[in-house]
CSV table of C-alpha atoms in Angstrom, one decimal:
chain,number,residue,atom,x,y,z
O,23,MET,CA,-0.4,20.9,13.6
O,24,GLU,CA,1.0,20.4,9.8
O,25,LYS,CA,2.5,17.3,8.7
O,26,PHE,CA,4.2,18.9,6.2
O,27,LYS,CA,5.6,22.4,5.7
O,28,ARG,CA,5.9,22.0,2.0
O,29,VAL,CA,4.4,20.0,-0.5
O,30,PHE,CA,5.6,19.3,-4.1
O,31,VAL,CA,3.1,18.2,-6.5
O,32,VAL,CA,4.7,17.1,-10.1
O,33,VAL,CA,2.5,16.4,-13.1
O,34,MET,CA,4.1,14.0,-15.4
O,35,ASP,CA,1.8,15.5,-18.3
O,36,SER,CA,-0.2,12.5,-19.8
O,37,LEU,CA,1.5,9.5,-18.2
O,38,GLY,CA,-1.5,7.6,-17.7
O,39,VAL,CA,-1.2,4.1,-16.6
O,40,GLY,CA,-4.5,2.0,-17.7
O,41,ALA,CA,-8.1,2.5,-19.1
O,42,MET,CA,-10.7,4.2,-17.1
O,43,PRO,CA,-14.1,2.3,-16.5
O,44,ASP,CA,-15.5,4.6,-19.1
O,45,SER,CA,-12.8,5.2,-21.6
O,46,ALA,CA,-14.5,3.2,-24.4
O,47,ASP,CA,-17.0,6.3,-24.1
O,48,PHE,CA,-14.2,8.2,-25.3
O,49,GLY,CA,-12.9,6.2,-27.9
O,50,ASP,CA,-10.4,4.7,-26.1
O,51,ILE,CA,-10.0,1.1,-25.9
O,52,GLY,CA,-7.5,-1.0,-24.1
O,53,VAL,CA,-4.9,2.2,-23.4
O,54,ASN,CA,-2.2,1.9,-20.9
O,55,THR,CA,0.3,5.1,-21.9
O,56,LEU,CA,3.2,3.8,-19.4
O,57,GLY,CA,2.5,0.0,-19.8
O,58,HIS,CA,2.9,0.5,-23.6
O,59,ILE,CA,5.9,2.8,-23.5
O,60,SER,CA,7.5,0.0,-21.7
O,61,GLU,CA,6.4,-2.7,-23.8
O,62,SER,CA,7.8,-0.8,-26.9
O,63,VAL,CA,11.2,-0.5,-26.0
O,64,ASP,CA,14.3,-2.7,-25.3
O,65,THR,CA,15.6,-1.0,-22.1
O,66,PHE,CA,14.0,1.6,-19.7
O,67,GLU,CA,15.8,3.0,-16.8
O,68,ILE,CA,13.8,4.4,-14.3
O,69,GLN,CA,15.5,3.7,-10.9
O,70,ASN,CA,14.0,6.1,-8.6
O,71,LEU,CA,10.5,6.1,-10.0
O,72,GLN,CA,11.1,2.2,-9.3
O,73,ARG,CA,11.9,2.7,-5.8
O,74,LEU,CA,9.1,4.7,-5.2
O,75,GLY,CA,6.8,2.3,-6.4
O,76,MET,CA,5.7,3.3,-10.3
O,77,ALA,CA,6.2,-0.5,-11.2
O,78,ASN,CA,4.2,-1.7,-8.5
O,79,ILE,CA,1.2,0.5,-10.2
O,80,THR,CA,0.9,-0.8,-13.6
O,81,PRO,CA,3.1,-3.9,-15.0
O,82,LEU,CA,6.4,-2.7,-16.9
O,83,LYS,CA,8.1,-5.2,-19.2
O,84,GLN,CA,11.5,-4.4,-18.0
O,85,VAL,CA,11.2,-2.6,-14.7
O,86,ALA,CA,9.7,-5.0,-11.7
O,87,PRO,CA,7.9,-4.1,-8.9
O,88,THR,CA,9.3,-3.6,-5.3
O,89,ASP,CA,8.7,-5.4,-2.1
O,90,HIS,CA,9.4,-2.2,-0.1
O,91,PRO,CA,8.7,1.0,-2.0
O,92,LEU,CA,9.7,4.2,-0.6
O,93,ALA,CA,6.2,5.7,-1.3
O,94,TYR,CA,2.6,5.3,-0.8
O,95,TYR,CA,1.1,4.6,-4.2
O,96,GLY,CA,-1.9,3.7,-6.4
O,97,LYS,CA,-4.1,4.8,-9.2
O,98,LEU,CA,-6.7,8.0,-9.3
O,99,ARG,CA,-9.6,7.8,-11.8
O,100,GLU,CA,-10.8,11.3,-13.1
O,101,LYS,CA,-14.4,12.1,-11.9
O,102,SER,CA,-15.0,15.0,-14.6
O,103,ARG,CA,-16.0,14.2,-18.2
O,104,GLY,CA,-13.2,14.9,-20.2
O,105,LYS,CA,-9.2,14.0,-20.8
O,106,ASP,CA,-7.7,17.4,-21.3
O,107,THR,CA,-4.9,19.5,-19.3
O,108,MET,CA,-7.3,21.9,-17.9
O,109,THR,CA,-10.1,19.0,-16.8
O,110,GLY,CA,-7.2,17.3,-15.1
O,111,HIS,CA,-5.4,20.0,-13.1
O,112,TRP,CA,-8.6,21.9,-12.1
O,113,GLU,CA,-10.2,18.4,-11.0
O,114,MET,CA,-6.7,18.0,-9.1
O,115,MET,CA,-7.5,21.2,-7.3
O,116,GLY,CA,-11.4,20.3,-6.5
O,117,LEU,CA,-13.0,21.4,-9.4
O,118,GLU,CA,-15.3,18.8,-11.4
O,119,VAL,CA,-15.9,19.8,-15.2
O,120,THR,CA,-19.1,18.1,-16.1
O,121,LYS,CA,-19.1,19.3,-19.7
O,122,PRO,CA,-16.3,18.8,-21.9
O,123,PHE,CA,-14.7,21.7,-23.9
O,124,GLN,CA,-15.3,22.3,-27.6
O,125,THR,CA,-13.1,20.3,-29.9
O,126,PHE,CA,-12.5,21.1,-33.6
O,127,THR,CA,-10.5,18.3,-34.6
O,128,GLU,CA,-12.2,16.6,-37.4
O,129,THR,CA,-13.6,20.1,-39.0
O,130,GLY,CA,-11.5,22.8,-38.4
O,131,PHE,CA,-13.2,26.0,-37.1
O,132,PRO,CA,-16.7,27.1,-38.3
O,133,PRO,CA,-16.4,29.7,-41.2
O,134,GLU,CA,-18.4,32.4,-38.9
O,135,LEU,CA,-15.5,32.2,-36.3
O,136,ILE,CA,-12.8,32.7,-39.0
O,137,LYS,CA,-14.5,35.3,-40.5
O,138,GLU,CA,-15.0,37.3,-37.3
O,139,LEU,CA,-11.4,36.6,-36.2
O,140,GLU,CA,-10.1,37.7,-39.7
O,141,GLU,CA,-12.3,41.2,-39.6
O,142,ARG,CA,-11.3,41.7,-36.1
O,143,THR,CA,-7.1,41.3,-36.7
O,144,GLY,CA,-7.1,42.4,-40.1
O,145,HIS,CA,-5.1,38.9,-41.1
O,146,LYS,CA,-6.5,36.2,-43.3
O,147,VAL,CA,-6.1,33.2,-41.8
O,148,ILE,CA,-4.6,30.1,-43.5
O,149,GLY,CA,-4.8,26.6,-42.2
O,150,ASN,CA,-7.8,26.1,-39.9
O,151,LYS,CA,-7.2,22.5,-39.4
O,152,SER,CA,-5.9,19.8,-36.8
O,153,ALA,CA,-2.3,19.5,-37.2
O,154,SER,CA,1.0,19.1,-35.5
O,155,GLY,CA,2.9,22.7,-34.6
O,156,THR,CA,6.0,21.5,-36.6
O,157,GLU,CA,4.3,20.3,-39.7
O,158,ILE,CA,2.1,23.3,-40.0
O,159,LEU,CA,5.2,25.6,-40.1
O,160,ASP,CA,6.8,23.7,-42.7
O,161,GLU,CA,3.5,23.8,-44.6
O,162,LEU,CA,2.4,27.4,-44.3
O,163,ALA,CA,5.5,29.8,-42.5
O,164,GLU,CA,7.0,30.7,-45.7
O,165,GLU,CA,3.3,31.9,-47.2
O,166,GLU,CA,2.8,33.7,-43.9
O,167,ILE,CA,5.9,35.4,-44.0
O,168,ALA,CA,5.4,36.3,-47.6
O,169,THR,CA,2.0,37.5,-47.3
O,170,GLY,CA,1.3,38.7,-43.5
O,171,HIS,CA,-1.5,35.9,-43.5
O,172,MET,CA,-1.9,34.2,-39.9
O,173,ILE,CA,-1.6,30.4,-39.2
O,174,VAL,CA,-4.7,29.3,-37.2
O,175,TYR,CA,-4.8,25.3,-36.2
O,176,THR,CA,-6.3,23.1,-33.7
O,177,SER,CA,-5.3,19.4,-32.4
O,178,ALA,CA,-6.8,16.6,-30.5
O,179,ASP,CA,-7.3,18.9,-27.5
O,180,SER,CA,-9.5,21.6,-27.1
O,181,VAL,CA,-7.2,24.5,-28.3
O,182,LEU,CA,-7.1,27.2,-31.2
O,183,GLN,CA,-3.6,27.9,-31.8
O,184,ILE,CA,-2.0,30.9,-34.0
O,185,CYS,CA,1.5,30.9,-35.2
O,186,GLY,CA,3.4,33.7,-35.7
O,187,ASN,CA,7.0,34.5,-37.0
O,188,GLU,CA,8.6,36.7,-34.4
O,189,GLU,CA,10.7,38.7,-36.8
O,190,THR,CA,7.9,39.4,-39.3
O,191,PHE,CA,4.6,38.7,-37.4
O,192,GLY,CA,5.9,40.2,-34.3
O,193,LEU,CA,5.3,38.9,-30.9
O,194,ASP,CA,2.9,41.8,-30.0
O,195,GLU,CA,1.0,41.5,-32.8
O,196,LEU,CA,0.7,37.9,-32.1
O,197,TYR,CA,-0.4,38.2,-28.5
O,198,ARG,CA,-3.2,40.7,-29.7
O,199,CYS,CA,-4.7,38.5,-32.3
O,200,CYS,CA,-5.0,35.5,-29.6
O,201,GLU,CA,-6.5,38.0,-27.3
O,202,ILE,CA,-9.1,38.7,-30.1
O,203,ALA,CA,-9.3,35.0,-30.9
O,204,ARG,CA,-9.7,34.5,-26.9
O,205,GLU,CA,-12.5,36.9,-26.4
O,206,LEU,CA,-14.3,35.1,-29.5
O,207,THR,CA,-13.9,31.8,-28.3
O,208,MET,CA,-15.7,32.6,-24.9
O,209,ARG,CA,-19.1,31.8,-26.8
O,210,ASP,CA,-20.5,28.7,-25.8
O,211,GLU,CA,-20.6,27.3,-29.4
O,212,TRP,CA,-17.0,28.2,-29.9
O,213,LYS,CA,-15.6,27.5,-26.3
O,214,VAL,CA,-12.1,25.9,-26.4
O,215,GLY,CA,-10.1,25.1,-23.2
O,216,ARG,CA,-7.2,27.4,-24.2
O,217,VAL,CA,-5.8,29.8,-27.0
O,218,ILE,CA,-2.1,29.3,-27.6
O,219,ALA,CA,0.4,31.8,-29.0
O,220,ARG,CA,3.0,29.8,-31.0
O,221,PRO,CA,5.8,32.2,-31.9
O,222,TYR,CA,8.7,30.7,-34.1
O,223,VAL,CA,11.9,31.9,-35.8
O,224,GLY,CA,13.4,31.2,-39.3
O,225,LYS,CA,13.1,32.2,-43.0
O,226,LYS,CA,12.5,28.7,-44.6
O,227,LYS,CA,11.0,25.1,-44.7
O,228,GLY,CA,13.4,22.9,-42.3
O,229,GLU,CA,14.8,25.9,-40.4
O,230,PHE,CA,11.6,26.7,-38.6
O,231,LYS,CA,11.9,26.6,-35.0
O,232,ARG,CA,9.1,27.3,-31.9
O,233,THR,CA,10.6,29.8,-29.3
O,234,SER,CA,9.8,29.7,-25.9
O,235,ASN,CA,7.6,33.0,-26.0
O,236,ARG,CA,4.6,30.7,-26.3
O,237,HIS,CA,1.6,31.9,-24.3
O,238,ASP,CA,-1.7,30.0,-23.0
O,239,TYR,CA,-4.8,32.0,-22.8
O,240,ALA,CA,-6.7,29.9,-20.8
O,241,LEU,CA,-10.4,30.0,-19.5
O,242,LYS,CA,-10.3,30.9,-15.8
O,243,PRO,CA,-11.5,28.1,-13.2
O,244,PHE,CA,-15.2,28.4,-12.6
O,245,GLY,CA,-14.8,28.5,-9.0
O,246,PRO,CA,-12.2,29.0,-6.8
O,247,THR,CA,-9.9,26.0,-5.9
O,248,ALA,CA,-7.5,24.7,-3.0
O,249,LEU,CA,-4.9,27.3,-4.6
O,250,ASN,CA,-7.2,30.1,-3.9
O,251,ALA,CA,-7.9,28.6,-0.6
O,252,MET,CA,-4.2,28.3,-0.1
O,253,LYS,CA,-3.2,31.8,-1.0
O,254,ASP,CA,-6.0,33.3,0.9
O,255,ALA,CA,-4.5,31.8,4.0
O,256,GLY,CA,-1.2,33.5,3.5
O,257,LEU,CA,0.6,30.4,2.2
O,258,ASP,CA,3.2,30.4,-0.8
O,259,VAL,CA,1.6,28.9,-4.1
O,260,ILE,CA,4.5,28.7,-6.6
O,261,SER,CA,3.9,27.4,-10.0
O,262,ILE,CA,6.3,25.7,-12.5
O,263,GLY,CA,5.8,25.2,-16.2
O,264,LYS,CA,2.3,25.9,-17.4
O,265,ILE,CA,0.4,25.6,-14.2
O,266,ASN,CA,-0.1,29.4,-14.1
O,267,ASP,CA,-1.5,29.5,-17.7
O,268,ILE,CA,-4.0,26.6,-16.6
O,269,PHE,CA,-5.5,28.2,-13.5
O,270,VAL,CA,-5.0,32.1,-15.3
O,271,GLY,CA,-2.9,33.2,-12.4
O,272,GLU,CA,-5.5,32.0,-10.1
O,273,GLY,CA,-4.2,31.2,-6.4
O,274,ILE,CA,-0.6,31.8,-7.6
O,275,THR,CA,2.0,33.6,-5.4
O,276,GLU,CA,4.9,33.0,-7.9
O,277,ALA,CA,5.4,31.7,-11.3
O,278,TYR,CA,8.2,30.4,-13.2
O,279,LYS,CA,8.0,29.3,-17.1
O,280,SER,CA,9.7,26.5,-18.2
O,281,LYS,CA,11.8,26.0,-21.4
O,282,SER,CA,11.3,21.9,-21.2
O,283,SER,CA,10.6,19.7,-18.8
O,284,VAL,CA,14.0,18.9,-18.0
O,285,HIS,CA,14.4,22.6,-17.2
O,286,GLY,CA,11.0,22.5,-15.2
O,287,MET,CA,12.8,19.6,-13.1
O,288,GLU,CA,16.0,21.5,-12.6
O,289,GLN,CA,13.7,24.8,-11.3
O,290,THR,CA,12.1,22.5,-9.0
O,291,ILE,CA,15.2,21.6,-7.7
O,292,ASP,CA,16.0,25.1,-7.3
O,293,VAL,CA,12.9,26.0,-5.5
O,294,ALA,CA,13.7,23.1,-3.1
O,295,LYS,CA,16.6,24.7,-2.0
O,296,LYS,CA,14.9,27.7,-0.9
O,297,ASP,CA,12.6,28.3,1.9
O,298,PHE,CA,9.1,28.5,1.4
O,299,HIS,CA,6.0,27.3,3.1
O,300,GLY,CA,3.0,26.1,1.3
O,301,LEU,CA,2.9,24.4,-2.4
O,302,CYS,CA,5.2,24.1,-5.6
O,303,PHE,CA,2.9,23.2,-8.2
O,304,VAL,CA,4.9,21.6,-11.2
O,305,ASN,CA,3.8,20.8,-14.7
O,306,LEU,CA,5.9,18.9,-17.1
O,307,VAL,CA,4.6,18.9,-20.7
O,308,ASP,CA,7.1,17.5,-23.0
O,309,PHE,CA,5.8,13.9,-22.3
O,310,ASP,CA,2.7,15.0,-23.8
O,311,ALA,CA,3.5,17.6,-26.3
O,312,LEU,CA,6.7,16.1,-27.8
O,313,TRP,CA,6.1,12.3,-27.8
O,314,GLY,CA,2.3,11.4,-26.5
O,315,HIS,CA,0.9,13.3,-29.6
O,316,ARG,CA,3.3,12.6,-32.0
O,317,ARG,CA,2.9,8.9,-31.3
O,318,ASN,CA,6.5,8.3,-30.2
O,319,PRO,CA,7.0,5.6,-27.5
O,320,SER,CA,10.6,5.7,-27.6
O,321,GLY,CA,10.9,9.3,-27.4
O,322,TYR,CA,8.4,9.4,-24.5
O,323,ALA,CA,10.5,6.6,-22.7
O,324,GLN,CA,13.9,8.6,-23.1
O,325,GLU,CA,12.1,11.6,-21.3
O,326,ILE,CA,11.0,9.6,-18.6
O,327,GLU,CA,14.3,8.5,-18.2
O,328,LYS,CA,15.7,12.0,-18.2
O,329,PHE,CA,13.1,12.9,-15.3
O,330,ASP,CA,14.1,9.9,-13.4
O,331,VAL,CA,17.8,11.3,-13.1
O,332,ASN,CA,16.4,14.8,-11.9
O,333,LEU,CA,14.0,13.0,-9.8
O,334,GLY,CA,17.1,11.4,-7.9
O,335,VAL,CA,18.6,14.7,-7.6
O,336,LEU,CA,15.1,16.3,-6.1
O,337,LEU,CA,14.8,13.5,-3.7
O,338,ASP,CA,18.4,14.2,-2.1
O,339,THR,CA,17.1,17.8,-1.9
O,340,LEU,CA,14.0,17.0,-0.2
O,341,ARG,CA,13.6,18.3,3.5
O,342,GLU,CA,12.6,16.1,6.5
O,343,ASP,CA,9.1,17.8,6.8
O,344,ASP,CA,8.5,17.9,2.6
O,345,LEU,CA,6.1,15.9,0.6
O,346,LEU,CA,6.3,15.0,-2.8
O,347,ILE,CA,3.5,13.9,-4.9
O,348,ILE,CA,4.1,12.6,-8.3
O,349,THR,CA,0.9,12.3,-10.5
O,350,ALA,CA,-0.5,13.0,-14.1
O,351,ASP,CA,-3.6,14.7,-15.9
O,352,HIS,CA,-5.0,12.4,-18.4
O,353,GLY,CA,-3.3,9.8,-20.9
O,354,ASN,CA,-1.6,10.0,-23.8
O,355,ASP,CA,-0.8,6.5,-25.0
O,356,PRO,CA,2.3,6.9,-28.0
O,357,THR,CA,0.9,3.4,-29.3
O,358,TYR,CA,-2.7,4.1,-29.8
O,359,THR,CA,-4.2,5.4,-32.8
O,360,GLY,CA,-4.7,9.0,-33.7
O,361,THR,CA,-3.1,11.8,-31.6
O,362,ASP,CA,-5.6,12.3,-29.2
O,363,HIS,CA,-5.1,12.1,-25.7
O,364,THR,CA,-6.5,8.9,-24.0
O,365,ARG,CA,-9.1,8.5,-21.0
O,366,GLU,CA,-6.8,6.8,-18.3
O,367,LYS,CA,-6.5,6.4,-14.7
O,368,VAL,CA,-3.2,8.0,-13.4
O,369,PRO,CA,-0.4,7.2,-11.2
O,370,PHE,CA,-0.2,8.6,-7.5
O,371,LEU,CA,3.0,8.4,-5.7
O,372,ALA,CA,3.6,10.3,-2.0
O,373,TYR,CA,6.7,10.1,-0.5
O,374,SER,CA,8.1,12.0,2.6
O,375,LYS,CA,11.4,11.3,4.5
O,376,ALA,CA,9.1,12.1,7.5
O,377,MET,CA,6.9,8.9,6.4
O,378,LYS,CA,7.4,5.4,8.5
O,379,GLY,CA,4.9,3.7,6.2
O,380,SER,CA,4.3,2.9,2.8
O,381,GLY,CA,2.4,0.6,0.1
O,382,GLU,CA,-0.5,0.4,-1.9
O,383,LEU,CA,-3.4,2.9,-1.5
O,384,PRO,CA,-7.1,1.7,-2.7
O,385,GLU,CA,-8.0,3.4,-6.0
O,386,THR,CA,-9.8,6.3,-5.7
O,387,ASP,CA,-12.6,8.2,-7.7
O,388,THR,CA,-11.3,11.4,-8.0
O,389,PHE,CA,-7.9,13.4,-8.6
O,390,ALA,CA,-9.4,15.8,-6.3
O,391,ILE,CA,-7.7,14.1,-3.1
O,392,ILE,CA,-4.4,15.8,-4.0
O,393,GLY,CA,-5.8,19.4,-3.7
O,394,ALA,CA,-7.9,18.4,-0.4
O,395,THR,CA,-5.1,16.5,1.2
O,396,ILE,CA,-2.9,19.6,0.7
O,397,ALA,CA,-5.3,21.8,2.3
O,398,ASP,CA,-6.0,19.6,5.0
O,399,ASP,CA,-2.2,19.5,5.6
O,400,PHE,CA,-2.0,23.2,6.0
O,401,GLY,CA,-5.5,23.4,7.8
O,402,VAL,CA,-7.2,25.5,5.2
O,403,LYS,CA,-11.0,24.7,4.1
O,404,MET,CA,-11.7,23.9,0.9
O,405,PRO,CA,-13.7,26.2,-1.1
O,406,GLU,CA,-17.5,25.7,-1.2
O,407,GLY,CA,-18.6,23.9,-4.6
O,408,THR,CA,-15.4,21.7,-4.7
O,409,ILE,CA,-15.1,18.2,-4.7
O,410,GLY,CA,-12.6,15.8,-3.1
O,411,TYR,CA,-11.6,14.4,0.3
O,412,SER,CA,-8.4,14.3,2.1
O,413,ILE,CA,-6.1,11.0,2.5
O,414,LEU,CA,-3.5,12.7,4.8
O,415,ASP,CA,-4.2,10.2,7.4
O,416,LYS,CA,-3.2,7.3,5.5
O,417,LEU,CA,0.6,9.1,4.7
O,418,LYS,CA,1.9,7.9,7.8
């Protein structure tokens, strides 16, 4: 007997809530994405998150914990060895990643990889370093437009990114080059989590703008997840934002791309107004991409405030037999050194109009309670080889 007919999992990408016990192994000391954002700004208006219990999870300067939160709340620790998008999301749905994906932040990509990429694509590579997406365009896009060369860069993530001007390089050509890069980076020594096509428009420095035609070529999950089990059982699995890319379509029945995190929440509200039976899985990437990596706590705070407004609309839209889970996939403390993700615990908020209770849940040792709990609700068996356990009986 299902408790909930529909489950919404909303991932506030990179909203960590404090250091993991092993965070020092990843070079992260004293990190706390949400806590330090709060400390860095004068005002922080998040009434709906406050009502659910977010300020009960980690102390916030301006936002008091509530005596009677609407949701069950707690912290999740990551069992996998990593602090990236794919590792976090895959673990939520039952997969433990024991070997972190390759990063090339300090050195750029090896000459052997670049040489083969040039030969296979027919484009000379420029860039080949860690950079922000906007800075690399200001530095090299005019050269790319003039010569037909190809901008390749990385970041603190396990990614190989290729920029292409939509008018001169062309979207089809950009996607073709990314497919070749994905094939090359399947080798163990070069294996990155994602190859990302980064199309842009504009003709000169100061005018370049990235477009929404971005495409992620992610590694396919190494085994079936809760999503596959649900789809195989005939349930709906609706993805919003980059979820479909993260799982390479595995276990997804319907997918929506988002132009922004605000747009992603608007899409979630629209889906909540429709009839479906199963899961709506949402990733809101702007917290991470626009503010965390760029070390901008005030921008991050404002993004959370925008989210909170739409969260209020979503809460009003939810039906009696809906379950809403709000969580994150890793940290990205905008007050910390460098531009990398930070190894952190993540928040867990679970709310339904049908629940009689609320309050603190014990801290768990894996994100995989999310997929296991959803599977349990729908009476679906988790695939062999997955991790996690259900806490459905605690959501009363």
